[in-house]
């Protein structure tokens, strides 16, 4: 039986009787990232050959986003997408560690599109287990009346996670518990974490700051303390409620010991009893002052609150631009690497340069790898890059570089860590929006001794090709370079092949005129 949509599990009975409906699902496995990141405050859109300090990921504060939109399971629930337009999408994946899909159903299973979009970027995806109020209390009384039933529930949670290939759960108990069941709850969380780790080594269970593990009362703490510390110790992290003050952050740090980065301090973007909206960065700045992780709840505020959904990208960029100084940009490292820059939707569909459908569409599984910073940090009024709907090599849209911006025309597309052991294969497909537009493509690499090396190639004037490389030291084996340029349906395809040993750490383009980027491909001959 083919699954066409993903839906939540609404009751304990449904969970205990759950069985997979088909043999497999079209889910992408979690991609690797490099073991270091770059501080968003160090990233400069137009600075040539970025030399930002590399920060080892171990010990860095993390960023979690919790997607909560109108109850969930909107047009994102369809496995193969839907014909619709102006839907919510997300594209700032490079600064995210964990994505949580949230609803108020008992077990929230993340839709396939969100799992695929996140996994492509190396972002973990968690479902949600939630119980609330008197109905939630009754459910746990039923579960704990028979520990065999509890064990069966845990086993089903693991099976569901393995089947849909997501990476764990947010565990949210927003109801009171009997004193005698507090220990049972701690054991349940611990058992789920242990069994998930056995099945999925990178899995996570995160506890939401809600019911007290001392009294069983529903009292949100807004800090890590004795009321929630037992739950914290039983799992991989805690998601603190949103109504904290600075003194709560200091107390959380003191109580976390060597697990400070496992404390995710909540920010409600809707600003319910906290600083949110476009001022959310003020909350994040305070959180990072204490080197704590953050859980950003309902970032879709940028979409939900707009009456004109056509303004979504502008609002989204404004919101995230303010957050970037307090975030960490993660680095792609998996080869082969290929992206058409599509954001998972389009007013039409294009395949291999040719229009294949005039119907609007929305399918987050078709969201391609996005630039390291997919918005302009330099100037929101005159952004250096943007997204174009309706122009593409494959998909619904592509990346647009907007040309000269305050006397600089250098556009960084990726900071990366692509290890080339034998032969570099590089392709980039571009479309000039003005005749005879000159543009340079830059590849920055480190040679085996860690010395920087630069290649630049492209066209000048009337389609005159050129290729330059540094004379001081080289990753490239002499006379191994093959560089050519072809034209197809108005798009220019640059192809470079050369024997080299080194690490590609940056891909950039210099152009004074607007330029569309439709495809980027990088591979190493030893992995092909």
Short mmCIF file of C-alpha atoms in Angstrom, two decimals:
data_model
loop_
_atom_site.label_atom_id
_atom_site.label_comp_id
_atom_site.label_asym_id
_atom_site.label_seq_id
_atom_site.Cartn_x
_atom_site.Cartn_y
_atom_site.Cartn_z
CA UNK A 1 0.00 0.00 0.00
CA UNK A 2 1.45 3.36 -1.03
CA UNK A 3 1.38 6.16 1.53
CA UNK A 4 0.21 9.46 0.01
CA UNK A 5 0.14 11.58 3.16
CA UNK A 6 1.60 11.58 6.67
CA UNK A 7 -0.80 12.05 9.57
CA UNK A 8 -0.41 12.04 13.37
CA UNK A 9 -1.34 9.30 15.80
CA UNK A 10 -4.14 10.60 18.00
CA UNK A 11 -4.63 7.98 20.71
CA UNK A 12 -2.81 5.40 22.82
CA UNK A 13 -4.80 2.60 21.19
CA UNK A 14 -3.81 3.77 17.72
CA UNK A 15 -0.14 3.93 18.80
CA UNK A 16 -0.10 0.42 20.30
CA UNK A 17 -1.70 -1.05 17.17
CA UNK A 18 0.50 0.87 14.70
CA UNK A 19 2.04 -1.08 11.81
CA UNK A 20 3.97 0.14 8.76
CA UNK A 21 1.78 0.54 5.68
CA UNK A 22 4.43 -0.06 3.03
CA UNK A 23 7.89 -1.54 2.75
CA UNK A 24 9.78 1.72 2.41
CA UNK A 25 9.35 5.47 2.12
CA UNK A 26 11.26 7.98 -0.07
CA UNK A 27 13.25 9.43 2.82
CA UNK A 28 16.80 10.76 2.59
CA UNK A 29 19.26 9.73 5.28
CA UNK A 30 20.85 12.40 7.46
CA UNK A 31 23.83 13.96 5.65
CA UNK A 32 27.14 14.60 7.37
CA UNK A 33 28.47 18.07 8.13
CA UNK A 34 32.02 19.21 8.75
CA UNK A 35 33.12 19.09 12.40
CA UNK A 36 33.47 22.87 12.59
CA UNK A 37 31.26 25.92 12.03
CA UNK A 38 31.61 29.67 11.51
CA UNK A 39 30.15 32.28 13.83
CA UNK A 40 27.44 34.21 12.01
CA UNK A 41 28.85 37.47 13.39
CA UNK A 42 32.11 36.77 11.49
CA UNK A 43 30.43 36.13 8.14
CA UNK A 44 30.71 38.95 5.61
CA UNK A 45 28.67 38.68 2.44
CA UNK A 46 31.21 40.39 0.20
CA UNK A 47 34.57 39.87 1.87
CA UNK A 48 36.86 38.01 -0.50
CA UNK A 49 38.21 34.64 0.61
CA UNK A 50 36.63 34.41 4.03
CA UNK A 51 39.12 33.71 6.84
CA UNK A 52 36.65 33.39 9.71
CA UNK A 53 37.78 31.41 12.72
CA UNK A 54 36.76 27.76 12.61
CA UNK A 55 34.86 26.73 15.71
CA UNK A 56 34.76 23.04 16.62
CA UNK A 57 31.13 21.92 16.83
CA UNK A 58 31.64 20.04 20.07
CA UNK A 59 30.77 22.53 22.80
CA UNK A 60 29.04 25.09 20.56
CA UNK A 61 25.56 26.26 21.59
CA UNK A 62 22.91 24.71 19.35
CA UNK A 63 19.86 26.03 17.55
CA UNK A 64 16.54 24.15 17.44
CA UNK A 65 13.45 25.33 15.60
CA UNK A 66 10.02 24.00 16.53
CA UNK A 67 7.55 24.23 13.65
CA UNK A 68 4.04 24.94 14.93
CA UNK A 69 1.58 26.19 12.31
CA UNK A 70 -2.20 26.07 12.50
CA UNK A 71 -2.26 22.61 14.03
CA UNK A 72 0.20 21.16 11.53
CA UNK A 73 -0.40 18.73 8.65
CA UNK A 74 -1.38 21.36 6.10
CA UNK A 75 -0.30 20.93 2.47
CA UNK A 76 3.09 19.82 3.78
CA UNK A 77 1.59 16.43 4.74
CA UNK A 78 1.48 15.04 1.19
CA UNK A 79 4.32 12.64 0.37
CA UNK A 80 4.46 13.64 -3.31
CA UNK A 81 3.58 17.28 -2.89
CA UNK A 82 0.50 19.17 -4.02
CA UNK A 83 -0.65 21.72 -6.57
CA UNK A 84 -0.69 24.88 -4.50
CA UNK A 85 1.16 28.16 -4.21
CA UNK A 86 2.28 30.61 -1.53
CA UNK A 87 2.92 27.89 1.04
CA UNK A 88 5.35 28.12 3.95
CA UNK A 89 8.89 26.95 3.34
CA UNK A 90 12.18 27.26 5.22
CA UNK A 91 15.62 27.86 3.75
CA UNK A 92 18.04 29.02 6.48
CA UNK A 93 19.08 25.43 7.17
CA UNK A 94 22.82 26.07 7.58
CA UNK A 95 22.30 27.63 11.03
CA UNK A 96 19.96 24.93 12.38
CA UNK A 97 20.92 21.82 14.36
CA UNK A 98 17.50 20.30 15.05
CA UNK A 99 14.03 20.70 13.51
CA UNK A 100 10.97 19.68 15.55
CA UNK A 101 7.58 19.16 13.91
CA UNK A 102 4.93 20.02 16.48
CA UNK A 103 1.20 19.52 16.80
CA UNK A 104 -1.24 18.92 19.65
CA UNK A 105 -1.83 15.30 18.68
CA UNK A 106 -0.52 12.45 20.87
CA UNK A 107 2.29 11.45 18.50
CA UNK A 108 3.32 13.94 15.84
CA UNK A 109 5.08 12.23 12.93
CA UNK A 110 7.06 14.71 10.81
CA UNK A 111 5.93 14.84 7.15
CA UNK A 112 8.35 13.34 4.61
CA UNK A 113 9.03 16.68 2.92
CA UNK A 114 10.33 18.26 6.11
CA UNK A 115 12.50 15.24 6.89
CA UNK A 116 14.06 15.30 3.43
CA UNK A 117 14.64 19.06 3.39
CA UNK A 118 16.32 18.95 6.80
CA UNK A 119 18.34 15.77 6.23
CA UNK A 120 19.83 17.15 2.99
CA UNK A 121 21.33 19.93 5.09
CA UNK A 122 22.51 17.68 7.93
CA UNK A 123 19.71 18.77 10.30
CA UNK A 124 18.11 16.27 12.67
CA UNK A 125 14.31 15.99 12.71
CA UNK A 126 12.28 15.18 15.82
CA UNK A 127 8.65 14.24 16.14
CA UNK A 128 6.64 15.19 19.21
CA UNK A 129 4.97 13.13 21.91
CA UNK A 130 2.52 15.34 23.79
CA UNK A 131 -0.13 14.78 26.46
CA UNK A 132 -2.21 17.62 27.89
CA UNK A 133 -4.55 18.39 30.75
CA UNK A 134 -6.96 15.80 32.21
CA UNK A 135 -6.97 13.67 29.06
CA UNK A 136 -3.17 13.45 29.26
CA UNK A 137 -3.26 12.50 32.93
CA UNK A 138 -5.73 9.69 32.17
CA UNK A 139 -3.53 8.41 29.35
CA UNK A 140 -0.47 8.06 31.60
CA UNK A 141 -2.55 6.38 34.32
CA UNK A 142 -3.49 3.81 31.70
CA UNK A 143 0.11 3.40 30.48
CA UNK A 144 1.56 3.03 33.98
CA UNK A 145 -1.13 0.64 35.18
CA UNK A 146 0.72 -2.04 33.24
CA UNK A 147 4.44 -1.57 32.59
CA UNK A 148 4.26 -4.10 29.78
CA UNK A 149 1.96 -1.65 28.03
CA UNK A 150 4.51 1.11 28.73
CA UNK A 151 7.25 -1.01 27.18
CA UNK A 152 5.08 -1.71 24.14
CA UNK A 153 4.48 2.01 23.70
CA UNK A 154 8.21 2.72 23.81
CA UNK A 155 8.85 -0.02 21.26
CA UNK A 156 6.21 1.44 18.94
CA UNK A 157 7.75 4.91 19.25
CA UNK A 158 11.10 3.46 18.18
CA UNK A 159 9.52 1.52 15.28
CA UNK A 160 7.73 4.64 14.04
CA UNK A 161 10.93 6.64 14.19
CA UNK A 162 12.87 3.97 12.27
CA UNK A 163 10.16 3.56 9.65
CA UNK A 164 9.79 7.27 8.85
CA UNK A 165 13.57 7.79 9.31
CA UNK A 166 13.37 10.78 11.61
CA UNK A 167 15.73 11.22 14.52
CA UNK A 168 13.91 11.24 17.85
CA UNK A 169 11.23 13.01 19.88
CA UNK A 170 10.37 16.11 21.82
CA UNK A 171 8.73 14.67 24.96
CA UNK A 172 6.06 17.09 26.19
CA UNK A 173 3.98 16.17 29.26
CA UNK A 174 1.69 19.14 29.93
CA UNK A 175 -0.50 17.53 32.54
CA UNK A 176 -0.22 16.61 36.18
CA UNK A 177 1.15 13.24 37.30
CA UNK A 178 0.46 11.23 40.44
CA UNK A 179 3.47 11.18 42.77
CA UNK A 180 3.80 7.42 42.36
CA UNK A 181 4.13 7.84 38.58
CA UNK A 182 6.96 10.38 38.58
CA UNK A 183 9.57 7.62 38.76
CA UNK A 184 7.72 5.71 36.04
CA UNK A 185 7.87 8.79 33.79
CA UNK A 186 11.63 9.20 34.32
CA UNK A 187 12.15 5.50 33.54
CA UNK A 188 10.00 5.84 30.39
CA UNK A 189 12.04 8.76 29.07
CA UNK A 190 15.28 6.95 29.85
CA UNK A 191 14.06 3.71 28.26
CA UNK A 192 12.96 5.51 25.09
CA UNK A 193 16.32 7.25 24.82
CA UNK A 194 18.23 3.99 25.35
CA UNK A 195 16.20 2.03 22.79
CA UNK A 196 16.35 4.85 20.24
CA UNK A 197 20.14 5.10 20.60
CA UNK A 198 20.39 1.36 19.96
CA UNK A 199 18.34 1.66 16.78
CA UNK A 200 19.48 5.13 15.60
CA UNK A 201 22.84 6.09 17.10
CA UNK A 202 22.47 9.83 16.46
CA UNK A 203 18.89 10.02 17.83
CA UNK A 204 17.76 12.48 20.48
CA UNK A 205 15.04 12.76 23.11
CA UNK A 206 14.42 16.27 24.42
CA UNK A 207 12.22 16.98 27.44
CA UNK A 208 9.92 20.01 27.53
CA UNK A 209 9.90 22.07 30.73
CA UNK A 210 6.39 21.42 32.04
CA UNK A 211 5.35 18.96 34.76
CA UNK A 212 7.42 18.97 37.95
CA UNK A 213 9.41 15.83 38.69
CA UNK A 214 9.28 16.71 42.39
CA UNK A 215 5.57 17.32 42.93
CA UNK A 216 3.82 16.05 39.80
CA UNK A 217 2.20 19.48 39.40
CA UNK A 218 2.07 21.27 36.06
CA UNK A 219 4.39 24.19 36.83
CA UNK A 220 6.55 25.61 34.05
CA UNK A 221 9.92 26.49 35.54
CA UNK A 222 11.57 28.63 32.82
CA UNK A 223 14.91 27.40 34.15
CA UNK A 224 16.76 24.17 34.84
CA UNK A 225 16.28 23.28 38.50
CA UNK A 226 15.29 20.45 40.82
CA UNK A 227 11.77 20.34 39.35
CA UNK A 228 13.02 19.18 35.94
CA UNK A 229 16.60 18.08 36.47
CA UNK A 230 15.76 14.36 36.79
CA UNK A 231 14.09 14.45 33.37
CA UNK A 232 17.07 16.39 31.99
CA UNK A 233 19.45 13.73 33.27
CA UNK A 234 17.37 10.99 31.63
CA UNK A 235 17.48 12.45 28.11
CA UNK A 236 19.56 14.45 25.63
CA UNK A 237 18.34 17.94 26.48
CA UNK A 238 15.63 20.16 27.91
CA UNK A 239 13.49 22.72 26.08
CA UNK A 240 12.81 25.50 28.62
CA UNK A 241 9.56 27.43 28.63
CA UNK A 242 9.56 30.95 27.17
CA UNK A 243 8.80 33.17 30.16
CA UNK A 244 12.33 33.32 31.56
CA UNK A 245 14.30 36.23 32.97
CA UNK A 246 18.06 36.69 32.88
CA UNK A 247 18.44 35.27 36.39
CA UNK A 248 16.79 32.06 35.14
CA UNK A 249 19.52 31.70 32.54
CA UNK A 250 22.25 32.10 35.15
CA UNK A 251 20.59 29.50 37.39
CA UNK A 252 20.25 27.10 34.46
CA UNK A 253 23.95 27.37 33.70
CA UNK A 254 24.81 26.69 37.34
CA UNK A 255 22.54 23.62 37.44
CA UNK A 256 23.59 22.19 34.06
CA UNK A 257 27.18 21.42 35.03
CA UNK A 258 29.07 20.30 31.93
CA UNK A 259 25.83 20.04 29.90
CA UNK A 260 25.14 23.73 29.35
CA UNK A 261 24.60 23.30 25.59
CA UNK A 262 21.94 20.65 26.28
CA UNK A 263 19.73 23.38 27.75
CA UNK A 264 17.55 24.84 24.97
CA UNK A 265 16.08 28.14 26.10
CA UNK A 266 12.70 28.80 24.50
CA UNK A 267 11.80 31.83 22.38
CA UNK A 268 8.16 32.10 21.28
CA UNK A 269 8.26 34.10 18.06
CA UNK A 270 4.61 35.08 18.63
CA UNK A 271 5.86 36.89 21.74
CA UNK A 272 3.44 35.40 24.24
CA UNK A 273 4.76 36.78 27.56
CA UNK A 274 8.25 37.13 26.08
CA UNK A 275 10.18 39.19 23.53
CA UNK A 276 9.36 37.80 20.08
CA UNK A 277 8.50 38.89 16.56
CA UNK A 278 11.20 40.91 14.81
CA UNK A 279 12.71 41.56 18.25
CA UNK A 280 13.38 37.85 18.84
CA UNK A 281 17.07 38.56 18.30
CA UNK A 282 17.10 40.44 21.62
CA UNK A 283 16.09 37.25 23.43
CA UNK A 284 18.66 35.23 21.48
CA UNK A 285 21.42 37.74 22.29
CA UNK A 286 20.73 37.27 25.99
CA UNK A 287 20.66 33.47 25.67
CA UNK A 288 24.02 33.40 23.86
CA UNK A 289 25.51 35.63 26.55
CA UNK A 290 25.34 32.51 28.73
CA UNK A 291 26.43 30.12 25.92
CA UNK A 292 23.10 28.31 26.13
CA UNK A 293 21.33 26.62 23.23
CA UNK A 294 18.08 28.03 21.88
CA UNK A 295 14.69 26.57 20.90
CA UNK A 296 12.86 28.93 18.53
CA UNK A 297 9.15 28.13 18.68
CA UNK A 298 6.84 28.94 15.74
CA UNK A 299 9.31 30.61 13.35
CA UNK A 300 6.48 30.43 10.80
CA UNK A 301 5.22 33.64 12.43
CA UNK A 302 6.89 35.35 9.48
CA UNK A 303 4.34 33.62 7.22
CA UNK A 304 1.24 33.29 9.39
CA UNK A 305 0.99 36.97 10.30
CA UNK A 306 1.20 38.21 6.69
CA UNK A 307 -2.01 39.07 4.88
CA UNK A 308 -0.03 39.22 1.62
CA UNK A 309 1.89 35.92 1.40
CA UNK A 310 3.85 37.29 -1.57
CA UNK A 311 5.85 39.30 0.98
CA UNK A 312 6.96 36.20 2.86
CA UNK A 313 10.57 36.04 1.60
CA UNK A 314 11.14 39.68 2.55
CA UNK A 315 9.72 39.15 6.05
CA UNK A 316 11.61 35.88 6.50
CA UNK A 317 14.90 37.50 5.50
CA UNK A 318 14.30 40.45 7.84
CA UNK A 319 13.65 38.10 10.76
CA UNK A 320 16.66 35.83 10.22
CA UNK A 321 19.06 38.64 9.28
CA UNK A 322 18.76 39.90 12.85
CA UNK A 323 19.44 36.44 14.29
CA UNK A 324 22.53 35.52 12.23
CA UNK A 325 25.06 37.31 14.48
CA UNK A 326 24.09 34.88 17.26
CA UNK A 327 23.99 31.70 15.15
CA UNK A 328 26.59 29.27 13.81
CA UNK A 329 26.91 28.50 10.11
CA UNK A 330 27.43 24.78 9.53
CA UNK A 331 29.57 23.49 6.71
CA UNK A 332 28.57 20.91 4.04
CA UNK A 333 31.13 18.17 3.44
CA UNK A 334 29.36 15.29 1.64
CA UNK A 335 30.30 14.46 -1.96
CA UNK A 336 28.94 14.33 -4.56
CA UNK A 337 27.33 17.71 -3.95
CA UNK A 338 24.59 18.94 -6.25
CA UNK A 339 22.00 21.68 -5.95
CA UNK A 340 19.57 23.49 -8.25
CA UNK A 341 18.76 25.94 -5.40
CA UNK A 342 15.02 25.20 -5.64
CA UNK A 343 13.07 26.00 -2.45
CA UNK A 344 10.47 23.28 -2.89
CA UNK A 345 7.81 25.22 -4.76
CA UNK A 346 7.14 26.99 -8.02
CA UNK A 347 4.58 28.81 -10.11
CA UNK A 348 5.55 26.34 -12.84
CA UNK A 349 7.76 23.26 -13.13
CA UNK A 350 10.90 23.05 -15.25
CA UNK A 351 12.88 19.94 -16.15
CA UNK A 352 16.25 20.07 -17.90
CA UNK A 353 15.76 23.71 -19.00
CA UNK A 354 12.32 22.95 -20.51
CA UNK A 355 8.92 23.91 -19.10
CA UNK A 356 7.16 20.70 -18.05
CA UNK A 357 4.07 22.08 -16.27
CA UNK A 358 2.28 25.41 -15.91
CA UNK A 359 0.69 24.30 -12.63
CA UNK A 360 1.84 25.78 -9.33
CA UNK A 361 3.33 23.15 -7.03
CA UNK A 362 4.64 22.63 -3.49
CA UNK A 363 6.83 19.72 -2.45
CA UNK A 364 9.42 20.16 0.30
CA UNK A 365 11.19 16.96 -0.76
CA UNK A 366 12.20 18.92 -3.87
CA UNK A 367 13.84 21.64 -1.79
CA UNK A 368 17.52 21.65 -2.80
CA UNK A 369 20.59 22.52 -0.79
CA UNK A 370 20.50 26.25 -0.03
CA UNK A 371 23.45 28.69 0.06
CA UNK A 372 25.44 28.96 3.27
CA UNK A 373 23.69 32.27 3.88
CA UNK A 374 20.64 32.48 1.55
CA UNK A 375 19.97 36.14 2.28
CA UNK A 376 21.98 39.36 2.30
CA UNK A 377 23.46 40.18 5.70
CA UNK A 378 24.90 43.39 4.31
CA UNK A 379 21.81 45.28 3.14
CA UNK A 380 18.19 44.24 3.34
CA UNK A 381 17.02 47.09 1.13
CA UNK A 382 19.32 46.18 -1.76
CA UNK A 383 20.11 42.49 -1.16
CA UNK A 384 23.09 40.91 -2.87
CA UNK A 385 21.14 37.71 -3.55
CA UNK A 386 17.54 36.58 -3.80
CA UNK A 387 15.38 33.73 -5.02
CA UNK A 388 13.72 33.75 -8.44
CA UNK A 389 10.51 31.79 -9.01
CA UNK A 390 9.90 30.52 -12.55
CA UNK A 391 13.53 30.46 -13.78
CA UNK A 392 15.30 27.13 -13.29
CA UNK A 393 17.34 24.32 -14.77
CA UNK A 394 15.34 21.80 -12.76
CA UNK A 395 12.54 22.62 -10.30
CA UNK A 396 10.65 25.83 -9.68
CA UNK A 397 13.25 28.50 -9.09
CA UNK A 398 16.91 29.37 -8.74
CA UNK A 399 19.39 31.66 -7.03
CA UNK A 400 19.83 35.21 -8.31
CA UNK A 401 22.95 37.29 -7.64
CA UNK A 402 21.89 40.90 -7.88
CA UNK A 403 25.19 42.35 -9.02
CA UNK A 404 27.11 45.36 -7.81
CA UNK A 405 26.30 46.41 -4.26
CA UNK A 406 28.15 49.46 -2.90
CA UNK A 407 31.23 48.99 -5.08
CA UNK A 408 31.56 45.28 -4.40
CA UNK A 409 30.50 42.52 -6.74
CA UNK A 410 31.87 39.46 -4.91
CA UNK A 411 29.13 36.99 -3.94
CA UNK A 412 29.95 34.06 -1.67
CA UNK A 413 27.63 31.11 -2.35
CA UNK A 414 29.08 28.42 -0.11
CA UNK A 415 31.58 27.98 2.64
CA UNK A 416 32.28 24.27 2.51
CA UNK A 417 34.68 21.42 3.24
CA UNK A 418 34.84 19.20 0.15
CA UNK A 419 37.88 16.95 0.22
CA UNK A 420 39.29 16.21 -3.23
CA UNK A 421 41.64 13.20 -3.20
CA UNK A 422 42.28 12.67 -6.90
CA UNK A 423 40.19 14.55 -9.48
CA UNK A 424 37.98 17.60 -9.10
CA UNK A 425 34.76 17.68 -11.14
CA UNK A 426 33.10 21.07 -10.97
CA UNK A 427 30.08 22.37 -12.89
CA UNK A 428 28.09 25.56 -12.54
CA UNK A 429 25.20 26.68 -14.75
CA UNK A 430 24.45 30.41 -14.97
CA UNK A 431 22.30 32.79 -17.00
CA UNK A 432 23.35 36.37 -17.66
CA UNK A 433 20.47 38.83 -17.63
CA UNK A 434 22.36 41.31 -19.80
CA UNK A 435 24.27 40.57 -23.04
CA UNK A 436 28.01 40.07 -22.74
CA UNK A 437 27.94 40.07 -18.98
CA UNK A 438 31.36 39.30 -17.52
CA UNK A 439 31.55 37.07 -14.47
CA UNK A 440 34.25 35.24 -12.55
CA UNK A 441 33.85 31.98 -10.64
CA UNK A 442 36.14 31.50 -7.66
CA UNK A 443 37.12 28.22 -6.04
CA UNK A 444 39.17 28.60 -2.87
CA UNK A 445 41.01 25.54 -1.59
CA UNK A 446 43.53 24.44 0.98
CA UNK A 447 46.44 22.34 -0.24
CA UNK A 448 47.66 19.28 1.72
CA UNK A 449 49.83 21.60 3.85
CA UNK A 450 46.92 23.87 4.75
CA UNK A 451 48.02 26.70 2.46
CA UNK A 452 45.27 28.63 0.66
CA UNK A 453 44.95 28.36 -3.09
CA UNK A 454 42.62 30.13 -5.50
CA UNK A 455 41.26 29.33 -8.95
CA UNK A 456 39.24 31.82 -10.96
CA UNK A 457 37.61 31.29 -14.32
CA UNK A 458 34.70 32.59 -16.34
CA UNK A 459 34.00 34.91 -19.26
CA UNK A 460 34.95 38.47 -20.11
CA UNK A 461 33.25 40.58 -22.73
CA UNK A 462 32.04 38.75 -25.82
CA UNK A 463 32.14 35.21 -24.36
CA UNK A 464 35.93 35.22 -23.98
CA UNK A 465 36.86 32.38 -21.65
CA UNK A 466 39.71 32.67 -19.16
CA UNK A 467 41.28 30.62 -16.39
CA UNK A 468 43.76 31.85 -13.77
CA UNK A 469 45.30 30.17 -10.81
CA UNK A 470 47.77 31.11 -8.10
CA UNK A 471 51.42 30.69 -9.00
CA UNK A 472 52.73 30.49 -5.42
CA UNK A 473 51.47 27.04 -4.52
CA UNK A 474 49.05 24.75 -6.18
CA UNK A 475 46.79 21.85 -5.40
CA UNK A 476 46.47 21.16 -9.10
CA UNK A 477 48.71 18.77 -11.01
CA UNK A 478 50.18 20.71 -13.97
CA UNK A 479 48.59 20.24 -17.40
CA UNK A 480 45.66 18.24 -15.98
CA UNK A 481 43.08 21.00 -16.34
CA UNK A 482 40.17 20.70 -18.77
CA UNK A 483 37.86 23.74 -18.76
CA UNK A 484 35.07 24.35 -21.24
CA UNK A 485 31.94 26.41 -21.66
CA UNK A 486 28.72 25.39 -23.42
CA UNK A 487 25.41 27.15 -24.07
CA UNK A 488 21.99 25.51 -23.67
CA UNK A 489 18.59 27.23 -23.72
CA UNK A 490 20.15 30.53 -22.74
CA UNK A 491 22.13 29.04 -19.84
CA UNK A 492 25.95 28.88 -19.75
CA UNK A 493 27.46 25.68 -18.37
CA UNK A 494 30.99 26.01 -16.97
CA UNK A 495 32.73 22.64 -16.58
CA UNK A 496 36.10 22.16 -14.95
CA UNK A 497 38.03 18.94 -14.47
CA UNK A 498 41.51 18.73 -13.01
CA UNK A 499 43.69 16.41 -10.99
CA UNK A 500 44.21 17.84 -7.53
CA UNK A 501 44.61 17.03 -3.85
CA UNK A 502 43.11 19.52 -1.45
CA UNK A 503 39.94 20.79 0.22
CA UNK A 504 37.49 23.15 -1.48
CA UNK A 505 36.50 25.65 1.24
CA UNK A 506 34.65 28.36 -0.69
CA UNK A 507 32.63 28.82 -3.87
CA UNK A 508 31.94 32.39 -4.99
CA UNK A 509 31.07 34.46 -8.05
CA UNK A 510 32.00 38.00 -8.98
CA UNK A 511 29.55 39.83 -11.19
CA UNK A 512 28.55 43.47 -11.57
CA UNK A 513 25.31 42.61 -13.34
CA UNK A 514 22.44 40.34 -12.20
CA UNK A 515 23.22 36.65 -12.75
CA UNK A 516 21.07 33.55 -12.25
CA UNK A 517 22.64 30.41 -10.79
CA UNK A 518 20.71 27.32 -11.86
CA UNK A 519 22.94 24.42 -10.84
CA UNK A 520 26.13 23.68 -8.93
CA UNK A 521 27.89 20.31 -8.88
CA UNK A 522 31.10 19.24 -7.13
CA UNK A 523 32.60 15.77 -6.91
CA UNK A 524 35.86 13.94 -6.38
CA UNK A 525 37.02 11.27 -8.80
CA UNK A 526 37.76 8.89 -5.94
CA UNK A 527 34.07 8.90 -4.88
CA UNK A 528 32.46 8.66 -8.32
#
